[in-house]
Short mmCIF file of C-alpha atoms (C1' of nucleotides) in Angstrom, two decimals:
data_model
loop_
_atom_site.label_atom_id
_atom_site.label_comp_id
_atom_site.label_asym_id
_atom_site.label_seq_id
_atom_site.Cartn_x
_atom_site.Cartn_y
_atom_site.Cartn_z
CA UNK A 1 -7.57 -28.68 -10.78
CA UNK A 2 -9.31 -28.47 -7.46
CA UNK A 3 -12.61 -28.88 -8.45
CA UNK A 4 -12.40 -32.43 -10.11
CA UNK A 5 -14.82 -34.54 -8.12
CA UNK A 6 -17.14 -31.98 -6.51
CA UNK A 7 -18.38 -30.70 -9.68
CA UNK A 8 -18.77 -27.53 -11.02
CA UNK A 9 -21.14 -25.07 -9.52
CA UNK A 10 -22.86 -23.88 -12.54
CA UNK A 11 -24.29 -20.20 -13.77
CA UNK A 12 -24.83 -19.21 -10.40
CA UNK A 13 -25.93 -15.05 -10.00
CA UNK A 14 -22.72 -12.15 -9.93
CA UNK A 15 -23.95 -11.71 -6.80
CA UNK A 16 -22.95 -15.21 -5.21
CA UNK A 17 -19.70 -15.38 -7.63
CA UNK A 18 -18.07 -11.99 -6.01
CA UNK A 19 -18.90 -13.00 -2.52
CA UNK A 20 -17.01 -16.36 -3.99
CA UNK A 21 -13.51 -15.01 -5.20
CA UNK A 22 -13.89 -12.51 -2.59
CA UNK A 23 -13.27 -15.39 0.33
CA UNK A 24 -10.91 -17.04 -2.29
CA UNK A 25 -8.85 -13.79 -2.67
CA UNK A 26 -9.04 -13.27 1.09
CA UNK A 27 -7.30 -16.14 1.64
CA UNK A 28 -5.10 -16.40 -1.23
CA UNK A 29 -3.92 -13.11 -0.58
CA UNK A 30 -2.76 -13.75 3.59
CA UNK A 31 -1.25 -16.96 2.78
CA UNK A 32 1.11 -15.91 0.10
CA UNK A 33 1.01 -11.61 0.18
CA UNK A 34 0.45 -9.50 -2.53
CA UNK A 35 2.64 -10.21 -5.14
CA UNK A 36 2.62 -13.93 -4.57
CA UNK A 37 -1.04 -14.62 -4.71
CA UNK A 38 -2.12 -15.31 -8.23
CA UNK A 39 -4.70 -14.17 -10.12
CA UNK A 40 -4.80 -17.89 -11.53
CA UNK A 41 -4.52 -19.02 -7.72
CA UNK A 42 -8.00 -17.30 -6.43
CA UNK A 43 -9.60 -18.44 -10.06
CA UNK A 44 -8.66 -21.85 -9.15
CA UNK A 45 -9.60 -21.41 -5.32
CA UNK A 46 -12.43 -20.03 -5.86
CA UNK A 47 -13.55 -22.26 -8.70
CA UNK A 48 -13.97 -19.91 -11.54
CA UNK A 49 -11.67 -19.32 -14.32
CA UNK A 50 -9.68 -16.38 -14.52
CA UNK A 51 -11.77 -14.66 -16.44
CA UNK A 52 -14.57 -14.03 -14.43
CA UNK A 53 -12.70 -12.27 -11.85
CA UNK A 54 -11.76 -10.01 -14.26
CA UNK A 55 -15.33 -9.32 -16.06
CA UNK A 56 -16.74 -8.80 -11.95
CA UNK A 57 -14.13 -7.23 -10.44
CA UNK A 58 -11.05 -5.85 -12.48
CA UNK A 59 -7.13 -5.84 -12.04
CA UNK A 60 -5.59 -7.56 -9.38
CA UNK A 61 -5.40 -3.90 -7.85
CA UNK A 62 -9.16 -3.20 -7.89
CA UNK A 63 -9.39 -6.66 -6.36
CA UNK A 64 -7.04 -6.54 -3.67
CA UNK A 65 -8.78 -3.28 -3.53
CA UNK A 66 -12.21 -4.62 -2.53
CA UNK A 67 -11.16 -7.71 0.14
CA UNK A 68 -9.24 -4.34 2.20
CA UNK A 69 -12.86 -3.06 1.95
CA UNK A 70 -15.73 -5.86 2.70
CA UNK A 71 -12.36 -6.75 5.84
CA UNK A 72 -12.24 -3.41 7.21
CA UNK A 73 -16.01 -2.18 6.80
CA UNK A 74 -16.74 -5.94 8.15
CA UNK A 75 -14.46 -5.13 10.78
CA UNK A 76 -15.67 -1.62 12.23
CA UNK A 77 -18.62 -2.65 12.12
CA UNK A 78 -17.43 -5.64 14.87
CA UNK A 79 -16.83 -3.70 16.39
CA UNK A 80 -19.58 -0.75 16.12
CA UNK A 81 -21.43 -2.92 17.34
CA UNK A 82 -20.44 -4.60 20.30
CA UNK A 83 -19.87 -1.76 22.13
CA UNK A 84 -22.74 0.70 24.50
CA UNK A 85 -22.32 3.79 24.71
CA UNK A 86 -24.33 4.19 26.19
CA UNK A 87 -21.93 2.70 29.23
CA UNK A 88 -18.84 4.09 31.61
CA UNK A 89 -16.02 4.88 29.21
CA UNK A 90 -14.28 2.05 30.66
CA UNK A 91 -16.51 -0.60 29.41
CA UNK A 92 -16.64 0.91 26.29
CA UNK A 93 -13.26 0.01 25.63
CA UNK A 94 -13.79 -3.04 27.36
CA UNK A 95 -16.27 -3.68 24.84
CA UNK A 96 -14.55 -2.59 21.82
CA UNK A 97 -11.48 -4.64 23.03
CA UNK A 98 -13.05 -8.14 23.10
CA UNK A 99 -15.13 -7.04 20.25
CA UNK A 100 -12.08 -6.79 18.78
CA UNK A 101 -9.91 -9.58 19.05
CA UNK A 102 -13.02 -11.64 18.48
CA UNK A 103 -13.21 -10.63 15.38
CA UNK A 104 -9.70 -10.60 14.99
CA UNK A 105 -9.32 -14.32 16.38
CA UNK A 106 -12.55 -15.56 13.98
CA UNK A 107 -11.51 -14.36 10.71
CA UNK A 108 -6.80 -14.42 11.36
CA UNK A 109 -7.62 -14.28 7.29
CA UNK A 110 -9.06 -11.58 6.84
CA UNK A 111 -7.31 -9.65 9.29
CA UNK A 112 -3.72 -10.53 8.06
CA UNK A 113 -4.48 -9.28 4.13
CA UNK A 114 -5.90 -5.93 6.36
CA UNK A 115 -2.70 -5.51 8.56
CA UNK A 116 0.09 -7.05 7.59
CA UNK A 117 -0.80 -7.15 4.04
CA UNK A 118 -2.71 -3.75 3.09
CA UNK A 119 0.18 -1.80 4.90
CA UNK A 120 3.30 -3.40 3.67
CA UNK A 121 1.36 -1.76 0.12
CA UNK A 122 1.86 1.74 -0.40
CA UNK A 123 -0.54 3.74 -2.16
CA UNK A 124 -3.46 3.51 -1.69
CA UNK A 125 -4.71 0.11 -0.63
CA UNK A 126 -3.62 1.67 2.84
CA UNK A 127 -5.92 4.75 2.36
CA UNK A 128 -8.86 2.99 3.45
CA UNK A 129 -6.77 1.51 6.76
CA UNK A 130 -5.74 4.56 7.60
CA UNK A 131 -8.58 6.44 7.90
CA UNK A 132 -9.80 3.45 9.78
CA UNK A 133 -7.29 3.78 11.69
CA UNK A 134 -8.97 7.48 12.46
CA UNK A 135 -11.38 6.89 13.52
CA UNK A 136 -10.51 3.52 15.56
CA UNK A 137 -7.62 6.31 17.69
CA UNK A 138 -10.34 8.76 17.83
CA UNK A 139 -12.93 6.74 19.49
CA UNK A 140 -10.92 5.73 22.07
CA UNK A 141 -9.47 9.90 22.29
CA UNK A 142 -13.25 9.95 23.20
CA UNK A 143 -13.24 7.77 26.17
CA UNK A 144 -10.44 8.68 27.25
CA UNK A 145 -10.39 13.04 27.24
CA UNK A 146 -14.25 12.21 29.04
CA UNK A 147 -12.86 10.29 31.60
CA UNK A 148 -9.55 12.39 31.85
CA UNK A 149 -12.92 15.74 32.66
CA UNK A 150 -15.12 13.84 34.11
CA UNK A 151 -12.25 13.60 36.88
CA UNK A 152 -10.94 16.91 37.38
CA UNK A 153 -8.41 17.25 34.07
CA UNK A 154 -4.95 17.61 34.07
CA UNK A 155 -3.84 19.37 31.47
CA UNK A 156 -0.55 17.36 31.31
CA UNK A 157 -2.69 14.88 30.79
CA UNK A 158 -5.02 15.90 28.45
CA UNK A 159 -2.35 16.91 26.01
CA UNK A 160 -1.58 13.36 25.97
CA UNK A 161 -4.84 11.46 25.05
CA UNK A 162 -4.38 11.51 21.75
CA UNK A 163 -1.21 9.39 21.53
CA UNK A 164 -2.14 7.32 24.56
CA UNK A 165 -5.53 6.29 22.23
CA UNK A 166 -3.34 5.76 19.51
CA UNK A 167 -0.58 4.24 21.59
CA UNK A 168 -3.35 1.47 22.57
CA UNK A 169 -4.89 1.05 19.20
CA UNK A 170 -1.60 0.22 17.42
CA UNK A 171 -0.71 -2.36 20.68
CA UNK A 172 -4.46 -3.55 20.51
CA UNK A 173 -3.78 -4.32 16.42
CA UNK A 174 0.31 -5.59 17.18
CA UNK A 175 -1.06 -7.46 19.73
CA UNK A 176 -3.80 -9.27 18.13
CA UNK A 177 -0.55 -9.43 14.96
CA UNK A 178 1.49 -11.38 17.62
CA UNK A 179 -1.72 -13.40 18.74
CA UNK A 180 -1.85 -14.82 15.03
CA UNK A 181 1.52 -16.71 15.81
CA UNK A 182 0.23 -17.97 19.59
CA UNK A 183 -3.37 -18.96 18.80
CA UNK A 184 -3.46 -21.08 21.54
CA UNK A 185 -3.81 -18.22 24.28
CA UNK A 186 -7.92 -17.03 24.54
CA UNK A 187 -9.46 -14.05 23.14
CA UNK A 188 -10.79 -12.79 26.33
CA UNK A 189 -7.09 -12.89 28.07
CA UNK A 190 -5.49 -10.59 25.43
CA UNK A 191 -8.46 -8.52 25.49
CA UNK A 192 -7.72 -8.32 29.41
CA UNK A 193 -4.08 -8.75 28.67
CA UNK A 194 -4.24 -5.25 27.09
CA UNK A 195 -7.44 -3.59 28.99
CA UNK A 196 -5.21 -3.40 31.97
CA UNK A 197 -2.14 -2.10 30.53
CA UNK A 198 -3.98 0.56 28.90
CA UNK A 199 -6.63 1.54 31.52
CA UNK A 200 -4.35 1.25 34.70
CA UNK A 201 -1.66 3.05 33.21
CA UNK A 202 -4.06 5.92 32.20
CA UNK A 203 -5.50 5.95 35.75
CA UNK A 204 -2.47 6.84 36.92
CA UNK A 205 -1.88 9.54 34.32
CA UNK A 206 -4.99 11.13 34.96
CA UNK A 207 -4.18 11.03 38.86
CA UNK A 208 -0.59 12.83 37.74
CA UNK A 209 1.10 9.38 38.35
CA UNK A 210 3.98 9.27 34.91
CA UNK A 211 6.70 8.18 35.18
CA UNK A 212 10.54 10.15 34.50
CA UNK A 213 14.31 9.74 34.24
CA UNK A 214 14.81 10.03 37.95
CA UNK A 215 11.58 10.19 39.65
CA UNK B 1 21.98 6.88 -14.39
CA UNK B 2 22.14 8.31 -10.81
CA UNK B 3 26.20 7.57 -11.99
CA UNK B 4 26.60 10.25 -14.84
CA UNK B 5 28.55 12.95 -14.19
CA UNK B 6 30.39 12.02 -11.13
CA UNK B 7 32.40 9.21 -12.43
CA UNK B 8 32.38 5.73 -10.60
CA UNK B 9 34.69 4.52 -9.24
CA UNK B 10 35.81 1.75 -10.44
CA UNK B 11 37.73 -1.34 -9.00
CA UNK B 12 37.00 -1.52 -5.89
CA UNK B 13 37.30 -4.01 -2.72
CA UNK B 14 34.44 -7.05 -2.93
CA UNK B 15 33.98 -5.48 1.00
CA UNK B 16 32.77 -2.18 0.19
CA UNK B 17 30.62 -2.76 -3.24
CA UNK B 18 28.68 -5.30 -1.25
CA UNK B 19 27.81 -2.45 1.46
CA UNK B 20 27.23 -0.10 -1.49
CA UNK B 21 24.87 -2.73 -2.52
CA UNK B 22 23.48 -4.08 1.13
CA UNK B 23 22.80 -0.04 1.62
CA UNK B 24 21.28 0.23 -2.10
CA UNK B 25 19.22 -2.89 -1.46
CA UNK B 26 17.84 -1.50 2.32
CA UNK B 27 16.91 1.69 0.01
CA UNK B 28 14.98 0.34 -2.10
CA UNK B 29 13.27 -2.28 -0.52
CA UNK B 30 12.13 0.40 1.58
CA UNK B 31 10.63 2.69 -0.15
CA UNK B 32 8.99 0.38 -2.93
CA UNK B 33 8.20 -2.87 -1.23
CA UNK B 34 10.08 -6.32 -1.67
CA UNK B 35 8.54 -7.14 -5.06
CA UNK B 36 8.12 -4.07 -6.46
CA UNK B 37 12.03 -3.49 -6.15
CA UNK B 38 13.74 -4.34 -9.24
CA UNK B 39 17.54 -5.67 -8.94
CA UNK B 40 17.81 -3.69 -11.83
CA UNK B 41 17.06 -0.21 -9.75
CA UNK B 42 19.21 -1.49 -6.58
CA UNK B 43 21.80 -1.76 -9.01
CA UNK B 44 21.79 1.53 -10.60
CA UNK B 45 21.71 3.27 -6.78
CA UNK B 46 24.53 1.34 -5.68
CA UNK B 47 26.19 1.39 -8.65
CA UNK B 48 27.53 -1.62 -10.31
CA UNK B 49 25.72 -3.31 -12.55
CA UNK B 50 23.56 -6.32 -11.91
CA UNK B 51 25.80 -8.60 -12.17
CA UNK B 52 27.82 -7.80 -9.47
CA UNK B 53 24.76 -8.35 -7.24
CA UNK B 54 24.24 -12.30 -8.20
CA UNK B 55 28.48 -12.06 -8.31
CA UNK B 56 28.09 -11.40 -4.48
CA UNK B 57 24.71 -11.20 -3.08
CA UNK B 58 22.94 -14.39 -4.60
CA UNK B 59 19.95 -14.19 -5.66
CA UNK B 60 16.65 -10.99 -4.70
CA UNK B 61 15.83 -13.02 -2.16
CA UNK B 62 19.81 -14.05 -0.57
CA UNK B 63 19.64 -9.93 -1.02
CA UNK B 64 16.74 -9.51 0.62
CA UNK B 65 17.92 -12.03 4.10
CA UNK B 66 21.13 -10.03 3.98
CA UNK B 67 19.59 -7.04 4.56
CA UNK B 68 17.61 -7.87 7.01
CA UNK B 69 20.46 -9.91 8.44
CA UNK B 70 22.38 -6.57 8.33
CA UNK B 71 19.52 -4.50 10.26
CA UNK B 72 18.69 -6.34 12.86
CA UNK B 73 22.12 -7.24 14.55
CA UNK B 74 22.38 -3.30 13.97
CA UNK B 75 19.17 -2.99 15.23
CA UNK B 76 19.62 -4.97 18.49
CA UNK B 77 23.40 -3.19 18.91
CA UNK B 78 21.96 -0.01 18.88
CA UNK B 79 19.65 -1.28 22.39
CA UNK B 80 21.97 -2.71 24.18
CA UNK B 81 24.23 -0.97 23.58
CA UNK B 82 22.22 1.26 25.14
CA UNK B 83 21.74 -0.25 28.55
CA UNK B 84 23.23 -0.45 31.52
CA UNK B 85 22.80 -3.57 33.35
CA UNK B 86 23.28 -2.62 36.64
CA UNK B 87 20.19 -0.25 37.21
CA UNK B 88 16.96 -0.41 37.70
CA UNK B 89 14.92 -2.60 36.18
CA UNK B 90 12.61 1.24 35.55
CA UNK B 91 14.94 3.05 34.06
CA UNK B 92 17.36 -0.30 31.27
CA UNK B 93 13.64 0.09 30.09
CA UNK B 94 13.57 3.21 30.03
CA UNK B 95 17.43 3.72 28.21
CA UNK B 96 16.46 0.92 25.62
CA UNK B 97 12.99 2.46 24.98
CA UNK B 98 15.18 5.28 23.74
CA UNK B 99 17.01 3.64 22.28
CA UNK B 100 14.62 1.47 19.95
CA UNK B 101 13.01 4.95 19.36
CA UNK B 102 16.43 6.80 18.52
CA UNK B 103 17.49 4.28 16.49
CA UNK B 104 13.67 3.69 14.58
CA UNK B 105 14.46 7.31 13.89
CA UNK B 106 18.20 7.30 12.67
CA UNK B 107 16.89 4.19 10.05
CA UNK B 108 14.05 4.59 8.93
CA UNK B 109 14.72 2.32 5.75
CA UNK B 110 16.60 -0.26 7.82
CA UNK B 111 12.28 -0.04 10.03
CA UNK B 112 10.40 0.05 7.36
CA UNK B 113 12.45 -3.05 5.77
CA UNK B 114 12.23 -5.17 8.68
CA UNK B 115 8.72 -3.84 10.22
CA UNK B 116 6.88 -4.05 6.99
CA UNK B 117 7.94 -5.80 4.70
CA UNK B 118 9.90 -8.43 6.08
CA UNK B 119 7.23 -9.25 8.47
CA UNK B 120 4.76 -9.27 5.61
CA UNK B 121 6.94 -11.98 2.77
CA UNK B 122 6.31 -14.92 4.37
CA UNK B 123 8.98 -17.65 5.23
CA UNK B 124 12.83 -17.62 6.07
CA UNK B 125 12.92 -14.26 5.96
CA UNK B 126 10.46 -13.43 9.05
CA UNK B 127 11.99 -15.97 10.94
CA UNK B 128 15.12 -13.49 11.86
CA UNK B 129 12.76 -11.26 12.81
CA UNK B 130 10.66 -13.58 15.16
CA UNK B 131 13.82 -14.65 16.86
CA UNK B 132 15.14 -10.93 17.31
CA UNK B 133 11.55 -9.84 18.92
CA UNK B 134 11.65 -13.51 21.35
CA UNK B 135 15.07 -11.68 22.38
CA UNK B 136 13.00 -8.25 23.18
CA UNK B 137 10.54 -10.28 25.04
CA UNK B 138 12.96 -11.97 26.87
CA UNK B 139 15.08 -8.62 27.99
CA UNK B 140 11.93 -6.93 29.55
CA UNK B 141 10.72 -10.18 30.48
CA UNK B 142 13.18 -10.30 32.52
CA UNK B 143 12.95 -6.69 33.81
CA UNK B 144 9.63 -6.98 34.96
CA UNK B 145 10.51 -10.49 36.32
CA UNK B 146 12.89 -8.77 38.78
CA UNK B 147 10.22 -6.63 39.91
CA UNK B 148 7.58 -8.74 40.74
CA UNK B 149 9.52 -10.52 43.12
CA UNK B 150 11.55 -7.54 44.60
CA UNK B 151 7.75 -6.50 45.91
CA UNK B 152 6.88 -9.58 47.19
CA UNK B 153 5.47 -11.49 43.98
CA UNK B 154 1.38 -11.93 43.47
CA UNK B 155 1.02 -15.31 41.33
CA UNK B 156 -1.94 -13.33 38.97
CA UNK B 157 0.73 -10.81 38.40
CA UNK B 158 4.15 -13.21 37.67
CA UNK B 159 1.88 -15.52 35.78
CA UNK B 160 1.02 -12.41 33.58
CA UNK B 161 4.75 -11.18 32.72
CA UNK B 162 4.98 -12.67 29.32
CA UNK B 163 2.27 -11.26 27.50
CA UNK B 164 3.03 -7.83 29.31
CA UNK B 165 6.28 -8.16 27.54
CA UNK B 166 4.82 -9.29 24.29
CA UNK B 167 2.28 -6.43 24.75
CA UNK B 168 4.86 -3.71 25.59
CA UNK B 169 7.66 -4.81 22.72
CA UNK B 170 4.51 -4.98 20.31
CA UNK B 171 3.90 -1.66 21.15
CA UNK B 172 7.00 -0.16 20.90
CA UNK B 173 6.52 -1.39 17.21
CA UNK B 174 3.78 -0.63 16.17
CA UNK B 175 4.81 2.87 17.67
CA UNK B 176 7.70 2.64 16.10
CA UNK B 177 5.63 2.03 13.09
CA UNK B 178 2.45 4.97 13.82
CA UNK B 179 5.95 7.25 13.66
CA UNK B 180 6.93 7.06 10.22
CA UNK B 181 3.90 8.51 9.12
CA UNK B 182 4.17 11.50 12.00
CA UNK B 183 8.02 12.53 11.92
CA UNK B 184 6.88 15.30 14.02
CA UNK B 185 7.23 14.47 17.85
CA UNK B 186 10.40 13.57 18.50
CA UNK B 187 11.87 10.67 20.25
CA UNK B 188 12.26 11.69 23.53
CA UNK B 189 8.39 11.83 23.49
CA UNK B 190 7.53 8.99 21.92
CA UNK B 191 9.88 6.97 24.40
CA UNK B 192 8.16 8.28 26.85
CA UNK B 193 4.43 8.09 26.02
CA UNK B 194 5.17 4.24 26.07
CA UNK B 195 7.84 4.64 29.18
CA UNK B 196 4.04 5.72 31.31
CA UNK B 197 1.73 3.35 29.67
CA UNK B 198 4.25 0.54 29.83
CA UNK B 199 5.72 1.38 33.67
CA UNK B 200 2.15 2.55 35.01
CA UNK B 201 0.52 -0.34 33.94
CA UNK B 202 2.85 -2.54 35.18
CA UNK B 203 3.22 -1.20 38.72
CA UNK B 204 -0.60 -1.33 39.26
CA UNK B 205 -0.87 -4.61 38.12
CA UNK B 206 2.13 -5.95 40.54
CA UNK B 207 0.37 -4.06 43.20
CA UNK B 208 -2.94 -6.13 42.50
CA UNK B 209 -4.54 -3.01 41.05
CA UNK B 210 -6.08 -5.21 38.44
CA UNK B 211 -8.74 -3.94 35.75
CA UNK B 212 -11.89 -6.49 36.03
CA UNK B 213 -15.27 -6.06 34.29
CA UNK B 214 -17.15 -4.66 36.94
CA UNK B 215 -14.98 -4.02 39.28
"C1'" DG C 1 56.74 -7.14 -18.22
"C1'" DC C 2 53.57 -11.10 -17.81
"C1'" DG C 3 49.65 -14.37 -15.70
"C1'" DT C 4 47.00 -14.93 -12.57
"C1'" DA C 5 42.76 -13.09 -10.28
"C1'" DT C 6 39.66 -10.56 -9.18
"C1'" DA C 7 36.13 -6.63 -10.98
"C1'" DT C 8 33.35 -5.47 -13.28
"C1'" DC C 9 30.58 -5.16 -17.77
"C1'" DT C 10 27.16 -5.54 -22.62
"C1'" DA C 11 23.92 -8.03 -23.54
"C1'" DC C 12 21.07 -11.76 -23.69
"C1'" DT C 13 17.81 -16.05 -22.61
"C1'" DT C 14 13.53 -17.04 -20.33
"C1'" DG C 15 9.45 -18.03 -17.61
"C1'" DC C 16 5.95 -16.79 -14.95
"C1'" DA C 17 2.22 -14.12 -14.29
"C1'" DG C 18 -1.00 -10.50 -15.96
"C1'" DG C 19 -4.43 -9.58 -18.68
"C1'" DT C 20 -7.67 -10.20 -23.18
"C1'" DA C 21 -10.46 -12.14 -27.04
"C1'" DA C 22 -13.30 -15.15 -29.04
"C1'" DG C 23 -16.07 -17.31 -28.76
"C1'" DG C 24 -19.74 -21.31 -25.99
"C1'" DC C 25 -23.55 -22.89 -23.17
"C1'" DT C 26 -27.91 -22.23 -20.63
"C1'" DA C 27 -32.27 -19.98 -18.67
"C1'" DC C 28 -36.08 -17.28 -19.29
"C1'" DG C 29 -38.74 -13.56 -21.53
"C1'" DG C 30 -42.23 -13.36 -25.10
"C1'" DC D 1 -39.85 -22.48 -30.04
"C1'" DC D 2 -35.87 -18.95 -30.51
"C1'" DG D 3 -33.38 -15.03 -29.39
"C1'" DT D 4 -31.34 -11.83 -26.44
"C1'" DA D 5 -28.48 -11.39 -22.09
"C1'" DG D 6 -25.55 -13.41 -19.09
"C1'" DC D 7 -22.72 -16.52 -16.78
"C1'" DC D 8 -18.17 -18.83 -18.43
"C1'" DT D 9 -14.87 -20.56 -20.79
"C1'" DT D 10 -10.67 -22.32 -23.02
"C1'" DA D 11 -6.87 -20.31 -25.04
"C1'" DC D 12 -3.89 -17.22 -25.98
"C1'" DC D 13 -0.61 -12.53 -26.21
"C1'" DT D 14 3.00 -9.94 -23.87
"C1'" DG D 15 5.80 -7.65 -20.46
"C1'" DC D 16 8.74 -7.05 -17.39
"C1'" DA D 17 12.44 -8.55 -14.17
"C1'" DA D 18 14.74 -12.43 -12.27
"C1'" DG D 19 18.67 -14.54 -13.13
"C1'" DT D 20 23.84 -15.94 -16.80
"C1'" DA D 21 26.85 -16.07 -21.06
"C1'" DG D 22 31.00 -14.31 -22.14
"C1'" DA D 23 34.01 -11.16 -22.39
"C1'" DT D 24 36.68 -7.10 -21.06
"C1'" DA D 25 39.96 -4.46 -17.99
"C1'" DT D 26 43.34 -3.96 -13.98
"C1'" DA D 27 46.26 -4.55 -9.78
"C1'" DC D 28 48.79 -7.23 -8.03
"C1'" DG D 29 53.00 -10.71 -6.50
"C1'" DC D 30 57.00 -12.46 -9.06
#
DNA sequence: GCGTATATCTACTTGCAGGTAAGGCTACGG
DNA sequence: CCGTAGCCTTACCTGCAAGTAGATATACGC
């Protein structure tokens, strides 16, 4: 229907069609949510007929899984590619955050699918996500531990690094989510806010300046 | 089906039935997600027949909206009730966080519905959530601003309080979400982790110790 | 007791969306 | 040329779950 005037491009190689379908699927899933997205609409947006999707990508679940997989791979690649492991830990965290928020800013639909949709579906979709998050937490944790040990480690601080890493990763996800609804803030600023909170808060922990009720 | 032996209790007042139905709905929505939850299952769990739900709570959307509304009101009440506005700002934040995580710990199903389901549905459901989050951010922001001004405010810090408040609220939500999958950690500890990150990080900001690349 | 309002059920209709059958068209190797 | 492989479509089937019609049963006021 949407493809009435600009005449349907015909007989493209499978590879290209698959990309078009995935693009359309990500867009529609992100706008409507998994269940409210219909295969008919996806096929329409992609500019192909429905059986093509089933022929190339399988069932609706399969299609969604393919979206999650592609987007999460892209995200991971973007972040990993933006970080130089030879730099100091804080710079690595900074570069990672910047790459992350840049990616989210450019691929809002992709991020929505990953974060809001995949997580709210139970089951095997979110496994991919859980794995990705685990890797992210691991990366951050490594940075924190390296920093803590470099400064003469305090056992209280090191035992908390993993939870802290999880909090930072969670905060990043959540901030990205928040940012979806405040697009006027530049990526750089969002990253800086989190960096301040995370690195300064962590720095205090390393130095033993913890907060506690009554003290 | 689930109510075969313990004989169905008959002719209860509407008020009671509505509560039972909402309880069942929250449970089923949280387990299955909005779309995979069927009205038949909800009616079954509630111990009434399907038309009762339509008679009392309206359509499936209406029912879900009612769940979101009730749960978000409960959450807000729990948090507000746990905070004494005459205490110092840090203690207020601490008490609020504790109340929040306690609530989430006790009402996992309710939180799942609020956070994972309501947010992934677009549309009017999430409005309630957005409003609630806005109020939460406002509360935190108030605390931060009060602290910043008390210590002789720095313009850089005050301009950032709202974003910081958003980050803290987001981090709290996200940590709660993370906690759903790590129930072995006690509520108190989760709250303490976040408190450390937030308050210490913020304290540094107030004192002008901001992080910046190359500095 | 009797009628009215309210609580409640069984059994049905219906529409949408996931999935498929069956075949047509075009390119390209031989 | 011509046939085979693979791109692509129209038109259909079907099941599930949202929503409803219409009847029944019980409490409670008078």
